[in-house]
Coordinates of C-alpha atoms in Angstrom, one line a residue:
M1461 CA -31.8 -24.7 46.5
K1462 CA -33.4 -20.6 47.4
K1463 CA -30.0 -19.7 49.5
I1464 CA -28.1 -20.8 45.8
F1465 CA -30.4 -19.5 43.5
Y1466 CA -30.2 -15.9 45.3
L1467 CA -26.8 -16.6 45.6
L1468 CA -26.5 -16.5 41.6
V1469 CA -28.0 -13.2 41.2
L1470 CA -26.6 -11.6 42.5
L1471 CA -23.2 -12.9 41.7
C1472 CA -24.8 -11.9 37.6
S1473 CA -25.6 -8.2 39.1
S1474 CA -22.9 -7.4 40.5
Y1475 CA -20.9 -8.9 37.3
L1476 CA -23.6 -6.9 35.1
A1477 CA -22.8 -3.6 37.2
N1478 CA -19.7 -3.9 36.6
A1479 CA -19.1 -4.5 33.7
D1480 CA -17.8 -2.1 31.7
V1481 CA -17.2 -0.7 27.3
Q1482 CA -13.7 -1.1 25.9
L1483 CA -12.5 0.6 22.7
P1484 CA -9.7 -0.7 20.6
A1485 CA -7.2 1.3 20.2
I1486 CA -7.1 2.7 16.7
I1487 CA -10.2 4.1 18.6
G1488 CA -8.7 7.0 20.3
D1489 CA -8.4 11.0 21.1
H1490 CA -6.8 12.4 18.3
M1491 CA -7.7 10.0 15.1
V1492 CA -8.7 11.4 12.1
L1493 CA -12.0 9.4 11.1
Q1494 CA -13.2 9.2 7.0
Q1495 CA -15.3 12.4 6.0
K1496 CA -18.5 12.5 4.5
S1497 CA -19.9 8.5 4.8
K1498 CA -20.5 5.9 7.0
V1499 CA -17.3 5.0 9.4
T1500 CA -17.5 2.1 11.5
L1501 CA -17.7 1.9 15.9
W1502 CA -16.3 -1.2 17.3
G1503 CA -15.7 -2.7 21.2
W1504 CA -15.8 -5.0 23.6
T1505 CA -18.0 -5.6 26.5
T1506 CA -17.6 -7.5 29.6
N1507 CA -21.0 -8.2 30.2
P1508 CA -22.2 -10.2 26.6
T1509 CA -25.2 -9.3 25.8
E1510 CA -24.3 -5.3 27.2
T1511 CA -26.1 -1.7 25.4
V1512 CA -23.9 0.6 24.8
K1513 CA -25.0 4.3 23.9
I1514 CA -23.0 7.0 21.5
N1515 CA -22.7 10.1 21.1
V1516 CA -21.7 12.0 19.2
D1517 CA -21.2 16.0 19.4
W1518 CA -21.9 16.5 15.6
D1519 CA -25.4 14.7 15.2
T1520 CA -27.8 15.0 17.1
T1521 CA -28.6 11.4 17.2
H1522 CA -28.5 9.3 20.3
F1523 CA -27.2 6.3 18.8
K1524 CA -26.9 2.8 20.8
T1525 CA -26.2 -0.9 19.9
K1526 CA -26.3 -4.3 21.7
A1527 CA -23.3 -6.1 22.7
V1528 CA -23.6 -9.7 21.2
L1529 CA -21.1 -12.5 22.6
G1530 CA -19.4 -9.5 24.1
K1531 CA -18.7 -7.3 21.2
W1532 CA -20.8 -4.4 19.4
S1533 CA -20.4 -2.5 16.3
I1534 CA -22.3 0.5 14.7
Q1535 CA -21.9 2.8 11.8
I1536 CA -22.8 6.7 11.9
P1537 CA -22.7 8.9 9.3
T1538 CA -19.5 11.7 9.4
P1539 CA -19.5 15.1 8.1
A1540 CA -17.4 17.5 5.9
A1541 CA -13.8 17.7 7.2
G1542 CA -12.8 19.9 10.5
G1543 CA -12.7 19.0 13.5
N1544 CA -12.3 19.7 17.0
H1545 CA -14.7 16.5 17.5
Q1546 CA -16.1 14.9 20.8
I1547 CA -17.1 10.5 21.0
E1548 CA -18.8 10.2 23.6
F1549 CA -19.3 5.4 24.7
Q1550 CA -21.3 4.7 27.3
G1551 CA -22.0 1.4 29.8
N1552 CA -23.2 0.6 32.2
K1553 CA -20.5 1.0 34.6
N1554 CA -18.0 3.6 32.8
S1555 CA -18.0 5.5 29.4
I1556 CA -15.1 6.7 27.4
K1557 CA -14.8 9.9 25.9
I1558 CA -12.0 10.1 22.9
T1559 CA -11.2 13.6 22.1
D1560 CA -10.0 16.4 19.4
V1561 CA -11.4 13.5 16.6
V1562 CA -11.4 14.8 13.1
F1563 CA -13.1 14.3 9.7
G1564 CA -10.4 14.0 6.5
E1565 CA -9.1 11.2 4.8
V1566 CA -7.8 8.5 5.5
W1567 CA -5.3 6.0 4.0
V1568 CA -2.5 2.9 4.8
F1569 CA 0.7 2.6 4.0
S1570 CA 2.8 -1.0 4.4
G1571 CA 5.2 -3.4 2.4
Q1572 CA 8.7 -3.7 2.9
S1573 CA 11.3 -1.1 4.1
N1574 CA 11.0 0.8 1.4
M1575 CA 7.9 2.1 3.1
E1576 CA 8.6 1.7 6.6
W1577 CA 12.2 4.3 5.2
S1578 CA 12.3 7.2 7.9
G1579 CA 15.2 9.6 9.7
D1580 CA 15.6 6.1 12.1
Q1581 CA 17.9 5.0 8.7
N1582 CA 19.2 9.0 8.7
L1583 CA 16.9 9.3 5.2
Q1584 CA 18.4 12.5 4.9
E1585 CA 14.8 13.6 3.5
T1586 CA 13.4 13.8 6.9
L1587 CA 16.3 14.8 8.8
D1588 CA 15.9 18.2 6.8
E1589 CA 11.8 18.0 7.3
M1590 CA 11.7 17.9 11.1
P1591 CA 12.5 21.7 12.2
N1592 CA 8.4 22.0 9.7
A1593 CA 6.3 18.6 11.1
T1594 CA 4.5 20.0 13.1
N1595 CA 1.4 20.1 11.9
N1596 CA -2.2 19.1 13.6
Q1597 CA -3.5 18.2 10.0
I1598 CA -2.4 15.2 10.1
R1599 CA -2.6 13.0 12.2
F1600 CA -0.3 9.2 12.4
F1601 CA -1.6 5.5 13.9
Y1602 CA 1.6 3.9 14.1
I1603 CA 1.6 -0.6 14.1
P1604 CA 4.1 -1.8 16.0
K1605 CA 6.0 -5.3 14.1
A1606 CA 4.0 -7.7 15.1
T1607 CA 3.2 -11.0 14.3
S1608 CA 0.4 -13.9 15.2
S1609 CA -1.0 -17.4 14.3
Y1610 CA -4.4 -16.2 14.2
P1611 CA -5.8 -12.8 12.9
Q1612 CA -6.0 -10.5 16.0
E1613 CA -8.6 -7.8 17.0
D1614 CA -6.1 -4.7 18.5
V1615 CA -2.8 -3.5 18.5
R1616 CA -0.6 -1.6 20.8
A1617 CA -0.5 1.3 19.0
H1618 CA -2.6 5.2 19.2
W1619 CA -2.9 8.1 17.7
I1620 CA -0.5 10.7 17.0
V1621 CA -0.7 14.1 15.8
C1622 CA 2.0 14.5 13.5
N1623 CA 5.4 16.8 14.9
P1624 CA 9.2 16.9 14.3
E1625 CA 10.4 13.3 17.1
A1626 CA 6.9 11.5 15.3
M1627 CA 7.4 12.6 11.6
K1628 CA 11.0 11.7 12.9
S1629 CA 10.1 7.7 12.7
F1630 CA 7.5 8.4 10.5
S1631 CA 7.1 6.1 6.9
A1632 CA 9.0 9.1 4.5
I1633 CA 6.8 8.4 1.3
G1634 CA 3.8 8.1 4.2
Y1635 CA 4.1 11.5 5.8
F1636 CA 5.3 13.3 2.1
F1637 CA 1.8 12.4 1.0
G1638 CA -0.2 13.0 3.2
K1639 CA 1.6 16.5 4.2
E1640 CA 1.0 16.5 0.0
L1641 CA -2.5 15.6 -0.2
N1642 CA -3.2 17.8 2.8
Q1643 CA -1.8 20.7 1.7
K1644 CA -3.6 20.1 -1.8
L1645 CA -6.9 19.2 -0.1
G1646 CA -7.2 21.4 2.7
V1647 CA -8.5 19.2 4.7
P1648 CA -6.6 16.6 8.0
M1649 CA -4.8 13.6 6.9
G1650 CA -4.7 10.4 9.2
L1651 CA -2.2 7.9 8.1
I1652 CA -2.1 4.7 9.8
N1653 CA 1.8 2.2 8.9
S1654 CA 2.2 -0.5 8.4
N1655 CA 5.4 -2.2 7.4
W1656 CA 8.4 -4.4 8.5
G1657 CA 11.1 -4.8 6.4
G1658 CA 12.0 -7.9 4.3
T1659 CA 8.9 -9.3 4.4
P1660 CA 8.1 -11.4 1.5
A1661 CA 3.9 -10.6 0.3
E1662 CA 3.1 -14.1 1.8
V1663 CA 3.4 -12.8 4.9
W1664 CA 0.3 -10.1 4.1
T1665 CA -2.0 -12.7 2.5
P1666 CA -4.6 -14.4 5.2
E1667 CA -2.8 -18.3 5.7
D1668 CA -6.1 -19.0 4.8
I1669 CA -7.0 -18.0 1.0
L1670 CA -3.3 -19.2 0.1
A1671 CA -3.5 -22.9 1.4
K1672 CA -6.5 -22.8 -1.3
K1673 CA -3.6 -21.7 -3.9
T1674 CA -1.5 -24.0 -5.0
P1675 CA 0.5 -22.5 -7.2
L1676 CA 0.8 -20.1 -4.1
W1677 CA 1.0 -21.8 -1.3
E1678 CA 3.7 -24.5 -3.1
A1679 CA 5.8 -20.7 -4.1
A1680 CA 5.5 -19.6 -0.4
K1681 CA 7.5 -23.1 1.0
K1682 CA 10.5 -21.3 -0.9
L1683 CA 10.8 -18.8 1.4
R1684 CA 13.8 -19.0 2.6
P1685 CA 13.3 -18.3 7.4
N1686 CA 14.8 -15.0 8.1
S1687 CA 15.6 -13.7 11.4
F1688 CA 14.3 -10.6 11.7
W1689 CA 11.4 -10.4 10.2
S1690 CA 8.8 -14.1 9.1
V1691 CA 8.2 -15.8 5.3
Y1692 CA 5.6 -18.1 6.6
P1693 CA 1.8 -16.9 4.9
G1694 CA -0.7 -14.5 6.5
L1695 CA 1.0 -13.9 9.9
N1696 CA 2.0 -9.9 9.5
Y1697 CA -1.8 -10.0 8.0
N1698 CA -3.4 -11.5 11.2
A1699 CA -1.8 -9.1 13.8
M1700 CA -0.6 -5.2 12.2
I1701 CA -3.8 -5.5 9.2
A1702 CA -6.9 -7.9 10.6
P1703 CA -7.3 -5.2 13.2
I1704 CA -7.7 -2.5 11.9
T1705 CA -9.9 -4.0 8.9
S1706 CA -13.3 -2.2 10.4
Y1707 CA -11.8 0.9 10.1
T1708 CA -13.0 3.6 7.3
I1709 CA -10.3 4.7 4.7
A1710 CA -10.0 6.1 1.7
G1711 CA -6.8 4.0 0.2
A1712 CA -3.9 1.7 0.2
L1713 CA -0.1 2.7 -1.0
W1714 CA 1.7 -0.1 -1.3
Y1715 CA 5.6 -0.3 -2.2
Q1716 CA 7.3 -4.5 -2.0
G1717 CA 8.4 -6.9 -4.4
E1718 CA 11.8 -6.8 -3.7
S1719 CA 11.1 -10.2 -1.3
N1720 CA 9.6 -11.7 -3.7
V1721 CA 12.0 -11.7 -6.6
G1722 CA 13.0 -15.3 -6.9
Q1723 CA 8.5 -15.7 -6.5
Y1724 CA 8.3 -13.7 -9.5
Q1725 CA 6.4 -16.4 -11.2
T1726 CA 3.4 -16.6 -9.5
Y1727 CA 4.0 -13.4 -7.4
A1728 CA 1.3 -11.3 -10.4
E1729 CA -1.8 -14.2 -9.3
L1730 CA 0.1 -13.2 -5.6
M1731 CA -0.1 -9.7 -5.8
E1732 CA -4.2 -10.0 -6.7
T1733 CA -5.1 -12.5 -4.4
M1734 CA -3.6 -10.1 -1.5
I1735 CA -5.6 -7.4 -2.6
S1736 CA -8.8 -9.2 -3.5
S1737 CA -8.7 -10.1 0.3
W1738 CA -8.0 -6.7 2.5
R1739 CA -10.5 -5.7 -0.2
T1740 CA -13.0 -8.2 1.3
A1741 CA -12.0 -7.4 4.7
F1742 CA -11.9 -3.7 4.8
K1743 CA -15.6 -4.0 2.7
N1744 CA -14.8 -1.5 0.5
N1745 CA -13.4 -1.8 -2.2
F1746 CA -10.8 1.2 -2.2
P1747 CA -8.1 2.5 -4.4
F1748 CA -5.2 0.1 -3.9
Y1749 CA -1.9 1.4 -6.0
F1750 CA 1.5 0.8 -5.8
A1751 CA 5.0 1.0 -6.6
Q1752 CA 6.8 -0.6 -8.7
I1753 CA 10.2 -1.7 -7.3
A1754 CA 13.5 0.5 -9.0
P1755 CA 17.0 -0.8 -10.4
Y1756 CA 19.0 -2.5 -8.2
N1757 CA 22.6 -4.9 -9.1
K1758 CA 22.0 -7.4 -6.6
Y1759 CA 19.5 -9.4 -7.4
G1760 CA 21.0 -12.1 -9.1
D1761 CA 21.4 -13.8 -12.1
N1762 CA 18.5 -14.6 -15.3
N1763 CA 17.1 -10.8 -15.1
L1764 CA 14.6 -10.9 -11.5
G1765 CA 14.3 -8.0 -11.2
A1766 CA 13.2 -6.8 -14.1
K1767 CA 10.2 -10.5 -14.5
L1768 CA 9.4 -9.6 -10.7
R1769 CA 9.2 -5.2 -12.3
E1770 CA 6.9 -7.4 -15.2
A1771 CA 4.8 -9.1 -12.6
Q1772 CA 3.3 -5.9 -11.0
T1773 CA 3.0 -4.3 -14.2
K1774 CA 0.5 -6.8 -14.1
N1775 CA -1.6 -5.9 -11.6
L1776 CA -2.5 -2.8 -13.2
A1777 CA -5.2 -5.4 -14.8
I1778 CA -6.8 -4.8 -11.2
E1779 CA -9.5 -2.8 -10.6
K1780 CA -9.1 1.2 -8.7
T1781 CA -4.8 0.0 -8.8
A1782 CA -1.9 2.4 -10.6
M1783 CA 1.9 1.9 -10.6
V1784 CA 4.2 4.6 -9.7
V1785 CA 7.6 3.6 -12.1
L1786 CA 10.2 4.5 -10.1
S1787 CA 13.5 3.7 -12.6
D1788 CA 14.2 7.5 -12.9
L1789 CA 14.8 8.1 -9.4
V1790 CA 17.4 6.4 -8.6
P1791 CA 21.2 7.6 -7.8
D1792 CA 23.5 4.4 -7.3
V1793 CA 21.7 1.4 -8.4
S1794 CA 23.6 -0.5 -5.7
N1795 CA 21.1 0.4 -3.0
I1796 CA 18.2 -1.2 -3.1
H1797 CA 17.4 2.2 -0.7
P1798 CA 17.0 4.8 -2.7
T1799 CA 16.5 7.9 -1.5
Q1800 CA 14.6 10.1 -3.3
K1801 CA 11.1 9.0 -1.1
I1802 CA 10.0 13.3 -1.9
E1803 CA 8.9 12.5 -5.5
V1804 CA 8.0 8.9 -4.5
A1805 CA 5.1 10.2 -2.7
H1806 CA 4.5 12.3 -4.9
R1807 CA 4.0 10.7 -7.2
F1808 CA 1.3 9.3 -5.3
A1809 CA 0.1 12.0 -4.4
S1810 CA -0.9 12.7 -7.2
L1811 CA -2.7 9.4 -9.0
A1812 CA -4.6 10.8 -5.3
L1813 CA -5.5 14.1 -6.4
V1814 CA -6.2 12.6 -9.8
K1815 CA -8.1 9.1 -9.3
N1816 CA -9.7 9.6 -6.2
Y1817 CA -10.1 13.3 -5.8
G1818 CA -10.6 14.9 -9.6
Q1819 CA -8.2 16.9 -9.6
E1820 CA -5.7 19.4 -10.8
A1821 CA -2.4 17.7 -10.4
G1822 CA 1.6 16.7 -12.2
P1823 CA 1.8 13.9 -14.3
I1824 CA 0.4 10.1 -13.9
F1825 CA 1.0 8.2 -17.1
Y1826 CA 3.7 6.4 -17.1
P1827 CA 4.2 5.3 -21.0
K1828 CA 3.2 1.5 -21.6
Y1829 CA 4.1 -0.5 -24.9
D1830 CA 0.7 -1.6 -27.0
R1831 CA 1.9 -3.1 -29.5
H1832 CA 4.3 -3.6 -31.7
R1833 CA 5.0 -4.4 -35.7
V1834 CA 7.8 -5.9 -38.0
E1835 CA 8.8 -3.6 -40.8
K1836 CA 11.5 -4.4 -43.3
G1837 CA 14.3 -5.5 -40.4
K1838 CA 13.1 -3.4 -37.0
I1839 CA 10.6 -3.0 -35.1
R1840 CA 8.2 -0.3 -33.9
I1841 CA 7.2 0.6 -30.8
Y1842 CA 3.2 1.2 -30.3
F1843 CA 2.8 2.6 -26.7
R1844 CA -0.1 3.7 -24.4
E1845 CA -0.7 6.5 -22.2
L1846 CA 1.8 8.6 -23.9
N1847 CA 0.1 11.6 -24.3
G1848 CA 1.9 12.6 -27.0
K1849 CA 5.6 12.2 -27.9
L1850 CA 8.1 9.8 -26.5
V1851 CA 11.1 12.0 -25.3
A1852 CA 14.7 10.9 -24.8
K1853 CA 16.6 12.4 -22.2
D1854 CA 21.0 12.3 -23.0
G1855 CA 21.6 10.6 -25.7
D1856 CA 19.7 8.4 -28.2
P1857 CA 17.1 5.4 -26.5
S1858 CA 19.1 3.6 -24.2
H1859 CA 18.8 -0.1 -22.6
L1860 CA 17.2 -1.7 -25.6
M1861 CA 17.9 -4.8 -27.3
I1862 CA 16.9 -6.6 -30.7
A1863 CA 17.2 -10.8 -31.0
G1864 CA 15.6 -13.0 -34.2
E1865 CA 14.3 -16.5 -34.3
D1866 CA 17.6 -17.5 -32.2
Q1867 CA 15.9 -15.8 -29.5
K1868 CA 19.9 -14.5 -28.9
F1869 CA 19.6 -10.9 -28.1
Y1870 CA 21.5 -7.9 -29.4
P1871 CA 22.2 -4.2 -27.9
A1872 CA 19.8 -2.0 -30.4
Q1873 CA 19.5 1.4 -32.2
G1874 CA 15.9 3.3 -31.1
K1875 CA 14.6 5.9 -33.3
I1876 CA 12.0 7.6 -32.0
D1877 CA 9.2 8.2 -35.0
G1878 CA 6.4 10.3 -33.8
N1879 CA 4.1 8.3 -30.7
T1880 CA 6.5 5.3 -31.8
L1881 CA 9.5 4.0 -31.7
L1882 CA 11.5 1.9 -33.9
V1883 CA 14.3 -0.6 -32.8
S1884 CA 17.1 -2.3 -35.4
S1885 CA 20.4 -3.9 -35.2
P1886 CA 23.1 -4.9 -38.4
E1887 CA 23.7 -8.2 -36.4
V1888 CA 19.6 -9.1 -36.4
P1889 CA 18.7 -8.9 -40.0
N1890 CA 14.8 -10.3 -39.5
P1891 CA 14.2 -9.5 -35.5
V1892 CA 11.3 -10.8 -33.8
A1893 CA 11.7 -9.5 -30.2
V1894 CA 12.5 -6.1 -28.4
R1895 CA 13.3 -5.7 -25.5
Y1896 CA 13.6 -2.4 -23.2
S1897 CA 15.2 -1.8 -20.0
F1898 CA 14.7 -5.4 -19.1
S1899 CA 17.7 -6.1 -16.7
N1900 CA 17.7 -5.9 -13.0
D1901 CA 19.4 -2.4 -13.1
A1902 CA 18.7 -0.7 -16.2
L1903 CA 18.8 2.9 -15.7
P1904 CA 17.0 4.0 -19.1
N1905 CA 16.8 7.0 -20.4
L1906 CA 12.4 7.2 -22.5
F1907 CA 9.7 9.3 -21.0
S1908 CA 6.9 11.2 -21.9
R1909 CA 7.2 14.5 -23.2
E1910 CA 5.8 14.9 -19.3
G1911 CA 9.0 14.0 -17.9
L1912 CA 7.3 10.6 -16.4
P1913 CA 9.2 7.0 -17.4
V1914 CA 7.9 4.9 -20.2
N1915 CA 8.4 1.5 -17.7
L1916 CA 9.8 -1.8 -19.4
F1917 CA 8.8 -3.9 -21.4
R1918 CA 9.5 -7.0 -23.8
T1919 CA 7.7 -8.7 -26.6
D1920 CA 8.6 -11.7 -26.2
T1921 CA 7.5 -14.0 -23.8
W1922 CA 10.5 -16.2 -23.4
D1923 CA 12.7 -17.4 -20.6
N1924 CA 16.2 -16.3 -21.2

């Protein structure tokens, strides 16, 4: 018995001596840590209870933490933006040194193909930018496409300092957003790319949360399987979002919805559920800014595209969200991938600069329907977030429809009256409802005086 005991002690001693510290991919050379915050550093040990020591060159504190069941984590304060720093992780057997660590602003970019679009798809704006894309103040973390039935703890990726080839494959919106914030704020930018063309929002939402909401679960069942991307709830979240939820971020940008036009009735609740689940997982009530899908003429009958954009507008009721409207950035409504990504990125950047950082920036208010009043055969429309007078570009206000109680819509005339819009038609002497830009492919011409497009709207809730 004594021999067996000593043998076990020897084996345990050998195991402990060979124990080592491991790090997730997102904690590595060239990473950007969120400035002026408490960031979480974490990893694993082969010894389930090993003590890990962490030394950082910006603080004299000797940090240490003990693994629980082989996993450890610790929060460490970060200073104001800057670099170049080092972090050393020490275990019983090994040590890992991370170099070229900088502090700045960290943003996540997610969604489907319009967020993914890059020079790899021959996007000309990206190809033109490549000669200017060497910038050690911008760092990319590109999460590869993957799915999983269960939440994962790591991804196969690494931080890359911005260079022309890396930039070519990165989200164009993500890069140009990061470039503008880097220029305006003068701080490093950590850009995390996690997207997959064609994916519905259900796959980016944890399965267990969707399963508790019957309308969302039933809608998810109606998604058509596709050989190029998953449609099953949670599979992309598990593999491409869950592994980074311990990383401290400043905010997220989202461009998606094209694959959910058939689920427009549940999309607002779906997005509210997804945003809430992400914020819970990150333990961070971060800003979430999203792009309204662009006009496109192949969404089918019954104005499905317009109804999806309407659902997206409802999500503005969620705290710390904002939406960019893109109806004026579509040169070809037969192309589901509008090519003007720099301006989309600029509109996102303006939102972040104003709302996150208190900076002066371009306009951020897209006029939205507020209320209406019937006035002797006309309907007067009032707006919120207008900031002045309405402007109609290239003629009279376009894409207006009006209807009476029979719910039959006719083309209508619009007249700008200060900060309101008067809508009428001789064919509808007793109007009760107005719609503006409420079709799949409308390219309307109403703007704020600051130059941002008026959001689509309808005053009715009819099914037609």
